């Protein structure tokens, strides 16, 4: 009885089957891995010698086969010393289930000091089937449990330049043994250098010999412009190691970026492509040096110097210099290239870009974000970026900034421009939206803030995406003696009104109506039916209208089981549709009630406004501030957090010019207060714990903005005019003091923005400086 066709083919053609996959072919049919590695034009060992300035780097250095002492194991060929006892491993697992009727194909693997070889058998003289040369750029991946669940084998992956060996064994300890052995061999290899690195060294050594330098550039095409694609990176990167965030390996990404650079030459709008290259470098920091080397290469001996395509490379180099700082060897190579370009093409556009890049490299620091589209447009023209900074109210200032301008520098310029240099109060820049605001650290780059605004505006899911920069008071040291006719008094009035509208000032509704009437008097003078009246939410806090509805029993119903029923009924179409319709009707009714209450409140506000006839604008503003000052917490910066101790609820920590106070949420009066003369020490014990010592009491406050608390205390204590010695700052549990020399806090005379960068930590809901 003949065998079935499939089984007959499997039994008779097994050897042919393996050859078709080109995994285990004869040496003459499949090039030996060792020979293929040695024919590489990319790499050369650090220890290789170079004859003169010309590149003789064509293959990885391998030590000659020397005699080995007795007792060292040999491979089947008897030529290479073995670093680990050889063993049987599977080259590949075919299929997800081990078939009992197919015996897995195993090979004899030998790990030497230079390579990983596999043979057809373990006997002496067995045929070598493949070789993976090991260099310092090779890597090995540990076995993972997912592969074992899918195949029943533990996998070991060894990544080389041309080959990737995936080896399998049934025993975990054997897989770990091989991984450790291969890693040990890789770590022991000499660092591999590329021709570009070696030529950079030659250029630096011969920079005083123009003839030799000219010969180096003429005889090494890797240093000059090329219109052909790049098949390997200019700098060494590990083989095959995957990169984070969905990127390919660093080597593949480096080659892709060179293609993007060449695409710049003919791109109609280069700004998005430039931003994409910068974003890749920000995500994959090791590629920064590679892009610098590629740009130097493409701007050396171009076919059309100063042409549109050549200038695109210089423009990208300009953006790179304002975003990233290369490593010292690449930086020296780049500066030499800039000087060489300026000497060869004096007065050209390329020389102008070179001078701009050189100046930018002196000021570039770590960036949090890549340049925004507007910043890239300004950099392409080597111009400053215009930044709009708003002040409380409707005023705004336009400030010219560069990629290196910090928030402290902008605040200083605004303080001088607005005539606030003699003010004792502290000012800061804020990131502000309709519902949120957060102070900007003084060392923060304003260009990074603008990029964050651009990113937030581009997110469709972000409901509160209209962010802006705002200049306002940060610490209130003296609000009583501000002249009424000064710019600061107007800023103080507008900021106080903003605090009231945001609901930061807990005060009765009657007081809120009086404040709204004073606001109308300051805007429009006496009552008139033709005077423009702002919208109710611009005069009266919205949360107070919701409080009126709850007090009248007309607010939205709060049933404990409503959310549970909504979740249970959402799956059924008729019930879910009815529930959604009912919710929409309730929302519509709530909006109608809010409009009714708003109209009622506006009528009461207008009645109070009529009583203010004859009051001047400055007088109305002063009366407004006097009412706001009645709240004890005015002028304090409040932080919402959790105290450690017997208090179970969250509290507000208010840091003011004279004392530190504790408030319960919703209460206007503090339940505890500590004047600065009673504070013995304070400090930051960790990233979220602030410690305050008052006599024999220690207050521990959990908050996400502890650096800002310490900075404010430092500012207030050093600004006291009483002559008393400020309390010392202590370290708790290995923490850091708030005013240590390394904390970057401003000098008492600076009166500027906070040194910390609290935007990096998301504040708790409602915990905004007020």
XYZ file of C-alpha atoms in Angstrom:
770
model
C 0.000 0.000 0.000
C 1.631 3.281 -1.036
C 2.201 6.034 1.475
C -0.061 9.084 1.355
C 1.340 11.833 -0.810
C 2.060 14.281 2.002
C 3.840 11.725 4.195
C 5.879 10.317 1.275
C 7.057 13.814 0.365
C 8.006 14.543 3.992
C 10.018 11.337 4.435
C 11.874 11.520 1.136
C 12.535 15.252 0.896
C 13.398 16.198 4.436
C 16.908 17.259 3.505
C 15.580 19.201 0.540
C 12.982 20.822 2.772
C 15.589 22.248 5.063
C 17.698 23.462 2.174
C 14.772 25.301 0.635
C 14.525 27.369 3.802
C 18.258 28.163 3.419
C 18.856 27.573 7.110
C 21.340 24.726 7.006
C 22.811 24.719 3.524
C 26.269 23.656 2.381
C 29.030 26.208 2.761
C 29.286 26.622 -1.005
C 25.521 27.192 -1.330
C 25.116 29.483 1.666
C 27.923 31.977 2.302
C 29.655 31.412 5.588
C 28.665 33.977 8.205
C 32.284 34.632 9.063
C 33.236 35.477 5.505
C 30.193 37.685 5.131
C 31.048 39.577 8.290
C 34.633 40.091 7.217
C 33.541 41.555 3.889
C 31.676 44.311 5.684
C 32.779 47.871 4.911
C 31.279 49.337 8.064
C 33.304 48.640 11.137
C 36.788 48.360 12.479
C 38.003 47.592 15.969
C 39.349 50.342 18.147
C 42.676 48.580 18.354
C 43.241 48.375 14.599
C 46.056 50.426 13.172
C 45.553 52.988 10.437
C 48.229 53.616 7.847
C 48.268 57.394 7.480
C 45.068 59.354 7.130
C 43.501 57.014 4.597
C 40.757 54.616 5.790
C 41.879 51.011 5.864
C 38.930 49.944 7.963
C 37.146 47.193 6.105
C 36.489 44.365 8.556
C 36.129 43.735 12.275
C 39.384 42.891 13.919
C 39.760 39.279 14.993
C 42.723 37.936 16.954
C 44.794 35.305 15.196
C 44.273 31.687 16.182
C 46.977 30.999 18.694
C 47.861 27.827 20.418
C 45.742 27.146 23.440
C 46.720 25.393 26.633
C 45.743 21.871 27.234
C 42.487 21.338 29.033
C 40.606 23.962 26.975
C 37.763 22.444 24.996
C 37.893 22.624 21.199
C 35.211 22.811 18.582
C 34.708 19.874 16.256
C 37.144 21.426 13.789
C 39.801 21.577 16.502
C 40.737 25.199 15.709
C 38.985 27.531 18.164
C 39.116 27.564 21.957
C 35.689 27.210 23.477
C 34.463 29.804 26.028
C 31.649 27.580 27.337
C 31.078 23.832 27.052
C 29.260 23.184 23.757
C 25.812 21.680 23.613
C 22.850 20.647 21.530
C 20.329 23.361 20.683
C 17.533 23.763 18.178
C 18.062 26.418 15.541
C 14.334 26.975 14.993
C 11.038 25.699 16.331
C 8.686 24.856 13.482
C 5.094 25.302 14.533
C 3.502 26.008 17.849
C 2.994 22.407 19.029
C 5.663 19.724 19.315
C 4.633 16.818 17.113
C 5.516 13.434 18.648
C 6.101 11.878 15.215
C 8.652 14.549 14.145
C 11.974 14.549 15.975
C 13.213 18.148 16.462
C 16.320 18.949 14.461
C 19.197 19.816 16.774
C 22.666 21.156 16.094
C 25.906 21.219 18.005
C 26.598 24.809 19.069
C 30.049 25.997 20.072
C 30.733 29.399 21.658
C 34.304 30.632 21.165
C 36.010 33.861 22.101
C 35.106 35.325 18.704
C 31.968 33.658 17.369
C 29.002 31.394 17.880
C 29.274 28.388 15.516
C 27.011 25.448 14.916
C 27.951 22.082 13.427
C 26.197 19.080 12.018
C 27.404 16.914 14.903
C 29.581 16.792 17.985
C 32.275 14.543 16.576
C 35.704 15.874 15.569
C 35.731 16.954 11.950
C 32.010 17.607 11.784
C 30.913 20.053 9.129
C 30.434 23.637 10.275
C 27.086 24.922 9.059
C 27.168 28.563 10.148
C 28.999 31.241 12.125
C 27.899 34.427 13.858
C 30.863 36.686 14.565
C 30.558 38.347 17.969
C 31.550 41.988 18.384
C 30.841 44.612 21.011
C 27.748 45.648 19.028
C 26.106 42.233 19.257
C 23.371 41.659 21.786
C 21.508 38.739 23.293
C 17.891 38.620 24.477
C 16.825 36.674 27.519
C 14.244 33.885 27.241
C 10.683 34.990 27.799
C 7.755 33.076 29.199
C 5.458 33.905 26.275
C 7.627 31.964 23.828
C 7.652 29.005 26.192
C 3.852 29.050 26.424
C 3.507 29.107 22.644
C 6.180 26.574 21.668
C 7.160 24.648 24.763
C 10.778 25.823 24.393
C 12.840 28.542 26.019
C 14.273 30.851 23.363
C 17.653 32.605 23.273
C 18.112 35.280 20.584
C 21.607 36.369 19.549
C 21.628 39.462 17.335
C 24.503 40.067 14.936
C 25.078 42.414 12.031
C 23.832 40.108 9.278
C 22.439 37.145 11.194
C 20.024 36.606 14.041
C 20.259 33.222 15.754
C 17.125 32.086 17.539
C 18.059 29.087 19.652
C 15.685 26.931 21.635
C 16.015 24.489 24.484
C 13.561 22.674 26.708
C 15.353 23.664 29.926
C 15.324 27.149 31.368
C 18.624 26.782 33.227
C 20.343 25.780 29.991
C 18.943 28.848 28.191
C 20.092 31.152 30.988
C 23.531 29.507 30.896
C 23.922 30.258 27.194
C 22.689 33.842 27.575
C 25.199 34.584 30.338
C 28.035 32.994 28.367
C 27.285 34.954 25.184
C 26.946 38.201 27.138
C 30.315 37.608 28.770
C 31.981 37.164 25.375
C 30.304 40.338 24.016
C 31.377 42.420 27.013
C 34.940 41.258 26.562
C 35.180 42.443 22.958
C 37.030 45.640 22.112
C 34.757 48.602 21.258
C 34.073 48.802 17.536
C 34.499 52.075 15.706
C 33.179 53.139 12.332
C 35.175 54.839 9.579
C 33.489 58.135 10.438
C 34.687 57.965 14.036
C 38.232 57.126 13.005
C 38.308 59.887 10.412
C 36.997 62.354 12.994
C 40.000 61.433 15.108
C 42.350 61.831 12.135
C 40.877 65.258 11.334
C 41.319 66.416 14.913
C 44.933 65.217 14.986
C 45.806 66.880 11.652
C 43.751 70.056 11.883
C 46.951 72.084 11.693
C 48.019 70.491 8.379
C 45.866 71.744 5.510
C 47.457 69.411 2.961
C 46.720 66.288 5.011
C 43.191 67.471 5.731
C 42.549 68.030 2.056
C 43.795 64.521 1.312
C 41.536 63.065 4.022
C 38.438 64.727 2.581
C 39.390 63.900 -1.014
C 40.104 60.210 -0.406
C 37.173 59.423 1.908
C 33.725 59.731 0.312
C 32.104 58.937 3.665
C 32.951 62.502 4.724
C 31.380 64.219 1.723
C 27.939 64.864 0.305
C 26.251 61.937 -1.410
C 23.031 61.659 -3.365
C 22.859 57.894 -2.935
C 21.113 56.317 0.061
C 22.937 55.321 3.212
C 22.960 51.592 3.913
C 24.584 51.710 7.342
C 24.786 54.395 10.051
C 27.870 56.545 10.395
C 28.221 55.705 14.106
C 28.078 52.294 15.816
C 24.740 51.094 17.184
C 23.794 47.726 18.689
C 22.565 45.173 16.188
C 18.856 44.560 16.030
C 17.935 45.836 19.480
C 14.347 47.159 19.312
C 13.783 50.748 20.364
C 10.967 52.045 22.587
C 7.785 53.833 21.495
C 7.235 51.672 18.437
C 10.476 52.594 16.662
C 12.648 50.098 14.850
C 16.238 49.419 15.859
C 18.599 52.363 16.156
C 20.494 51.260 13.057
C 17.331 51.124 10.968
C 16.092 54.452 12.312
C 19.455 56.066 11.503
C 19.191 54.914 7.879
C 15.563 56.121 7.688
C 16.550 59.535 9.030
C 19.170 59.911 6.301
C 16.428 59.281 3.749
C 14.383 62.017 5.441
C 17.352 64.362 5.216
C 17.648 63.749 1.491
C 13.907 64.320 1.113
C 14.384 67.808 2.580
C 16.148 68.951 -0.585
C 12.954 68.796 -2.657
C 10.309 69.260 0.053
C 7.982 72.199 -0.593
C 7.228 72.771 3.111
C 10.171 71.493 5.170
C 8.820 72.542 8.591
C 6.752 69.381 9.414
C 9.568 67.113 8.205
C 12.124 68.989 10.292
C 9.902 68.720 13.348
C 9.508 64.982 12.730
C 13.296 64.498 12.586
C 13.705 66.485 15.810
C 10.985 64.450 17.534
C 12.707 61.199 16.571
C 15.968 62.491 18.032
C 14.151 63.513 21.216
C 12.610 60.051 21.563
C 15.852 58.252 20.626
C 18.640 60.317 22.172
C 21.492 58.093 20.821
C 20.569 59.281 17.313
C 21.495 62.908 18.068
C 25.190 62.398 17.297
C 24.280 60.373 14.200
C 22.136 63.173 12.755
C 24.849 65.735 13.441
C 27.364 63.565 11.565
C 24.941 63.058 8.687
C 24.348 66.811 8.434
C 28.065 67.548 8.478
C 28.508 64.965 5.723
C 25.752 66.449 3.553
C 27.034 70.007 3.975
C 30.614 69.096 3.027
C 31.514 69.584 -0.665
C 27.886 69.800 -1.907
C 27.260 69.875 -5.680
C 25.563 73.303 -5.440
C 26.926 75.269 -2.453
C 24.383 77.783 -1.213
C 21.594 76.320 -3.325
C 18.086 75.673 -1.983
C 18.787 71.982 -1.318
C 22.059 72.710 0.448
C 20.483 75.420 2.619
C 17.809 72.968 3.784
C 20.556 70.952 5.477
C 21.899 74.088 7.125
C 18.408 74.979 8.311
C 17.947 71.572 9.911
C 21.389 71.924 11.473
C 20.235 75.257 12.901
C 17.174 73.643 14.491
C 19.288 70.779 15.844
C 21.765 73.196 17.439
C 18.927 74.939 19.312
C 17.479 71.652 20.558
C 20.267 69.151 21.243
C 23.879 69.338 22.328
C 26.092 66.625 20.781
C 28.725 64.624 22.631
C 32.174 66.252 23.012
C 33.870 64.396 20.089
C 31.017 65.203 17.710
C 30.854 68.769 19.033
C 34.540 69.306 18.256
C 34.051 67.799 14.792
C 31.024 70.047 14.208
C 32.814 73.223 15.304
C 35.735 72.392 13.000
C 33.268 71.951 10.132
C 31.627 75.312 10.897
C 34.984 77.086 10.925
C 36.084 75.357 7.727
C 32.869 76.374 5.959
C 33.214 79.995 7.064
C 36.826 80.157 5.881
C 36.023 78.580 2.494
C 32.791 80.561 1.876
C 33.125 83.894 3.724
C 30.074 86.125 3.587
C 27.852 83.395 2.156
C 24.498 82.254 3.498
C 26.158 79.039 4.651
C 28.651 81.022 6.723
C 25.785 82.994 8.301
C 24.041 79.771 9.296
C 27.377 78.455 10.603
C 27.850 81.477 12.875
C 24.273 81.146 14.130
C 24.796 77.437 14.886
C 28.067 78.112 16.706
C 26.445 80.766 18.898
C 23.461 78.514 19.620
C 25.670 75.626 20.737
C 27.125 77.884 23.450
C 23.668 78.410 24.978
C 21.755 75.211 24.231
C 20.534 73.233 27.234
C 18.326 70.191 27.623
C 14.938 70.687 25.981
C 11.735 69.127 27.226
C 10.023 69.436 23.840
C 11.077 69.865 20.248
C 10.609 73.335 18.743
C 7.072 74.291 17.801
C 6.127 74.994 14.204
C 6.344 78.719 14.838
C 9.782 78.386 16.420
C 11.064 76.327 13.458
C 9.810 78.985 11.017
C 11.697 81.632 13.016
C 14.850 79.482 13.145
C 14.813 78.944 9.385
C 15.145 82.707 9.028
C 17.520 83.046 12.015
C 15.082 85.394 13.749
C 13.615 85.679 17.232
C 10.217 84.222 18.052
C 7.473 86.619 19.153
C 5.719 85.426 22.313
C 2.494 86.925 23.664
C 2.276 87.190 27.456
C -1.095 88.119 28.918
C -1.700 90.097 32.079
C -4.781 89.829 34.314
C -7.629 91.484 32.471
C -7.325 92.169 28.750
C -3.789 93.550 28.528
C -1.057 91.602 26.729
C 2.620 92.143 25.966
C 4.656 90.851 23.036
C 8.141 89.657 23.950
C 10.857 88.574 21.507
C 12.435 85.329 22.691
C 14.962 82.843 21.376
C 15.140 79.095 21.816
C 17.232 79.665 24.949
C 15.108 82.301 26.714
C 13.983 81.266 30.189
C 10.885 82.281 32.113
C 13.072 84.303 34.480
C 14.398 86.414 31.614
C 10.889 87.088 30.301
C 9.678 88.014 33.792
C 12.609 90.400 34.238
C 11.833 92.117 30.946
C 8.151 92.514 31.859
C 9.001 93.823 35.319
C 11.207 96.466 33.740
C 8.749 97.254 30.941
C 5.775 97.683 33.306
C 7.715 99.751 35.840
C 7.514 97.196 38.637
C 11.189 97.196 39.589
C 10.549 98.969 42.893
C 7.677 96.730 43.916
C 8.294 94.512 46.962
C 5.975 91.823 45.596
C 6.994 88.706 43.687
C 5.946 88.115 40.061
C 5.871 85.013 37.925
C 4.835 83.565 34.588
C 1.881 81.193 34.639
C 0.565 78.593 32.234
C -3.128 79.405 32.248
C -6.274 77.984 30.687
C -9.945 78.523 31.328
C -10.019 76.151 34.291
C -6.406 75.623 35.334
C -3.203 77.486 35.916
C 0.267 76.583 37.146
C 3.390 78.672 37.706
C 6.323 78.291 35.333
C 9.723 77.587 36.889
C 12.235 80.345 36.339
C 14.708 78.015 34.557
C 12.033 76.662 32.205
C 12.539 77.485 28.535
C 9.622 79.536 27.251
C 9.967 77.818 23.861
C 9.176 74.483 25.534
C 6.053 75.997 27.080
C 4.864 77.210 23.678
C 5.426 73.741 22.215
C 3.303 72.206 24.960
C 0.539 74.693 24.139
C 0.756 73.682 20.472
C 0.551 69.992 21.362
C -2.427 70.511 23.664
C -4.242 72.529 21.020
C -3.745 69.696 18.524
C -5.339 67.076 20.771
C -8.995 66.818 19.814
C -9.859 64.958 23.015
C -8.614 67.820 25.183
C -11.566 69.911 26.299
C -9.456 72.580 27.985
C -6.825 73.123 25.298
C -6.725 76.951 25.120
C -3.579 77.650 27.095
C -1.673 80.911 27.294
C 1.194 82.532 29.174
C 0.188 84.996 31.873
C 2.255 87.431 33.958
C 0.878 88.086 37.421
C 1.632 88.395 41.119
C 3.102 85.284 42.676
C 3.813 86.372 46.239
C 2.061 89.246 48.024
C 4.496 90.969 50.379
C 2.778 94.349 50.476
C -0.662 95.038 49.008
C -1.612 97.969 51.246
C 0.855 100.539 49.955
C 0.483 100.032 46.220
C -0.266 103.426 44.584
C -3.739 103.573 43.063
C -2.513 105.206 39.870
C 0.166 102.581 39.211
C 0.195 99.652 36.801
C 0.661 97.258 39.707
C -2.574 98.408 41.328
C -4.479 97.619 38.120
C -2.775 94.212 37.924
C -3.605 93.551 41.571
C -7.246 94.473 41.014
C -7.582 92.280 37.923
C -5.916 89.351 39.677
C -8.217 89.699 42.686
C -11.244 89.659 40.377
C -9.875 86.575 38.610
C -9.557 84.839 41.985
C -13.168 85.674 42.797
C -14.500 84.392 39.457
C -12.530 81.146 39.749
C -14.064 80.572 43.179
C -10.858 80.890 45.167
C -12.301 83.450 47.617
C -14.813 81.892 50.047
C -17.240 84.691 50.833
C -21.051 85.063 51.229
C -23.256 85.602 48.189
C -24.119 89.148 49.234
C -20.448 90.057 49.199
C -20.069 88.434 45.776
C -22.921 90.594 44.450
C -21.316 93.721 45.900
C -18.025 92.779 44.256
C -19.789 92.296 40.915
C -21.412 95.735 41.229
C -18.040 97.342 41.997
C -16.619 95.556 38.964
C -19.329 97.075 36.753
C -18.671 100.517 38.259
C -14.959 100.220 37.507
C -15.695 99.176 33.908
C -18.586 101.461 32.938
C -18.736 104.141 35.638
C -22.342 105.030 36.582
C -25.303 102.871 35.609
C -26.729 103.357 32.148
C -29.114 101.271 30.094
C -26.735 101.633 27.137
C -23.623 100.522 29.053
C -22.204 97.151 27.964
C -22.695 94.503 30.619
C -20.414 91.421 30.654
C -21.819 87.941 30.772
C -22.938 86.720 34.232
C -20.093 84.211 34.485
C -17.629 87.112 34.040
C -19.053 88.911 37.066
C -20.315 86.207 39.399
C -18.692 82.783 40.104
C -20.589 79.919 38.513
C -20.172 77.690 41.565
C -22.256 80.183 43.561
C -25.176 79.693 41.116
C -24.960 75.930 41.634
C -24.988 76.554 45.387
C -28.216 78.578 45.013
C -29.841 75.707 43.113
C -28.793 73.168 45.744
C -30.084 75.438 48.495
C -33.426 75.742 46.675
C -33.606 71.965 46.138
C -33.542 72.364 42.359
C -30.167 70.829 41.687
C -29.677 67.572 39.833
C -31.019 64.578 41.792
C -28.405 62.554 43.623
C -29.586 58.964 43.937
C -27.014 56.486 45.296
C -28.202 53.786 42.893
C -28.458 55.983 39.798
C -24.964 55.218 38.553
C -25.422 51.478 39.176
C -28.734 51.415 37.293
C -27.167 53.387 34.452
C -24.407 50.807 34.114
C -26.817 47.866 34.239
C -29.274 49.329 31.756
C -26.722 50.687 29.300
C -26.403 47.283 27.638
C -30.076 47.060 26.722
C -30.893 49.258 23.721
C -34.408 50.486 24.636
C -33.598 51.064 28.288
C -30.242 52.670 27.525
C -31.781 55.003 24.933
C -34.482 56.025 27.379
C -31.940 56.635 30.124
C -29.785 58.812 27.845
C -32.835 60.774 26.761
C -33.828 61.280 30.375
C -30.342 62.483 31.263
C -30.354 64.946 28.346
C -33.702 66.324 29.519
C -32.357 66.773 33.042
C -29.282 68.585 31.724
C -31.470 70.872 29.648
C -33.632 71.656 32.678
C -30.530 72.364 34.758
C -29.233 74.812 32.144
C -32.603 76.522 32.101
C -32.587 76.864 35.893
C -29.060 78.224 35.783
C -30.163 80.858 33.269
C -33.077 81.795 35.507
C -30.869 82.050 38.577
C -28.310 84.010 36.562
C -30.963 86.498 35.516
C -32.072 86.860 39.134
C -28.515 87.424 40.327
C -27.830 89.914 37.520
C -30.910 91.897 38.533
C -29.642 92.067 42.117
C -26.167 93.085 40.892
C -27.596 95.866 38.719
C -29.606 97.172 41.677
C -26.407 97.363 43.732
C -24.648 98.996 40.795
C -27.230 101.798 40.718
C -26.363 102.618 44.324
C -22.737 103.335 43.390
C -23.515 106.430 41.321
C -20.792 109.024 41.566
C -18.008 106.593 42.572
C -14.869 106.917 40.460
C -13.033 104.058 38.793
C -10.035 104.128 41.153
C -12.346 104.350 44.147
C -14.378 101.348 42.935
C -11.216 99.314 42.429
C -9.987 100.217 45.920
C -13.344 99.260 47.443
C -13.235 95.956 45.545
C -9.776 95.148 46.910
C -10.810 96.158 50.418
C -13.673 93.615 50.343
C -11.383 90.862 49.046
C -8.762 91.664 51.711
C -11.324 90.869 54.399
C -10.693 87.200 53.662
C -7.732 86.150 55.843
C -6.319 84.004 53.062
C -5.913 86.814 50.533
C -2.302 87.053 49.413
C -1.513 83.458 50.307
C -0.631 80.667 47.922
C -2.709 77.617 48.769
C -1.718 73.981 48.359
C -4.155 71.105 48.700
C -2.680 68.041 50.376
C -2.922 65.377 53.057
C -1.483 66.009 56.515
C 0.101 63.074 58.291
C -1.439 62.508 61.691
C -4.866 62.223 63.241
C -6.615 64.543 60.760
C -8.522 62.289 58.312
C -9.475 64.914 55.699
C -7.521 66.893 53.131
C -6.449 70.401 54.081
C -5.299 73.607 52.433
C -1.842 74.865 53.362
C -1.690 78.622 52.895
C 1.764 80.219 52.604
C 1.582 83.960 53.121
C 3.936 86.856 53.753
C 3.571 86.681 57.544
C 2.435 83.176 58.453
C 1.641 79.653 57.325
C -2.016 78.677 57.845
C -4.125 75.532 57.640
C -7.677 75.590 56.250
C -10.431 73.042 56.020
C -11.993 72.883 52.547
C -14.853 75.369 52.193
C -14.006 77.360 55.323
C -12.832 80.959 55.122
C -11.054 81.094 58.486
C -7.921 79.028 59.197
C -8.143 76.595 62.084
C -4.406 76.874 62.784
C -1.726 79.396 61.897
C 2.044 79.621 62.495
C 3.882 82.938 62.292
C 7.414 82.842 60.948
C 8.931 83.772 64.303
C 7.578 80.490 65.701
C 8.900 78.278 62.881
C 12.166 76.631 63.868
C 12.897 74.728 60.655
C 11.395 73.441 57.434
C 12.488 71.155 54.619
C 11.559 68.648 51.956
C 12.000 65.048 53.070
C 11.118 63.468 49.731
C 9.451 64.321 46.440
C 5.999 64.691 48.013
C 6.479 65.406 51.744
C 7.016 68.836 53.273
C 8.100 69.105 56.899
C 7.475 72.146 59.088
C 8.754 72.308 62.685
C 7.040 74.696 65.082
C 8.441 74.443 68.571
C 8.036 70.822 69.614
C 5.512 70.113 66.839
C 6.355 68.591 63.450
C 3.880 69.051 60.605
C 4.220 66.624 57.667
C 2.240 67.653 54.607
C 1.809 65.382 51.572
C 1.577 67.437 48.370
C 2.750 67.266 44.772
C 4.246 70.784 44.928
C 6.598 70.615 47.899
C 9.432 72.362 46.035
C 7.177 75.343 45.429
C 6.203 75.472 49.119
C 9.862 75.535 50.171
C 10.656 78.200 47.591
C 7.835 80.451 48.777
C 8.891 80.120 52.403
C 12.445 80.976 51.430
C 11.286 84.049 49.498
C 9.075 85.345 52.296
C 11.578 84.704 55.068
C 14.456 86.434 53.316
C 12.196 89.379 52.395
C 11.102 90.156 55.958
C 12.181 93.623 57.011
C 12.055 92.883 60.732
C 15.717 91.984 60.928
C 14.996 88.619 62.507
C 17.035 85.604 61.503
C 15.087 83.248 59.255
C 14.602 79.746 60.602
C 17.003 77.185 59.345
C 16.035 74.561 56.815
C 16.661 70.955 57.718
C 16.813 67.698 55.872
C 14.406 65.011 56.905
C 15.108 61.395 55.997
C 17.847 62.253 53.541
C 15.798 64.907 51.738
C 16.916 68.304 50.440
C 16.458 71.761 51.929
C 14.273 74.275 50.216
C 16.999 76.954 49.953
C 20.069 74.838 49.342
C 22.609 76.327 46.920
C 21.737 73.716 44.320
C 17.990 74.232 44.439
C 18.126 77.170 42.016
C 16.063 79.536 44.176
C 16.053 83.221 43.283
C 17.927 85.811 45.274
C 15.662 87.818 47.612
C 16.140 90.920 45.461
C 15.035 89.226 42.255
C 11.299 89.243 43.059
C 10.700 86.901 40.188
C 9.207 83.591 39.224
C 9.492 80.327 41.208
C 12.637 78.279 40.855
C 10.907 74.936 40.960
C 9.061 73.553 37.947
C 5.735 72.431 39.405
C 4.172 71.853 35.972
C 6.036 68.561 35.801
C 3.847 67.229 38.552
C 0.109 67.410 37.991
C -1.447 69.439 40.847
C -4.437 68.187 42.701
C -7.833 69.467 41.629
C -8.230 73.030 42.734
C -4.734 73.386 44.201
C -3.775 76.517 42.308
C -1.773 79.490 43.593
C -4.161 82.191 44.755
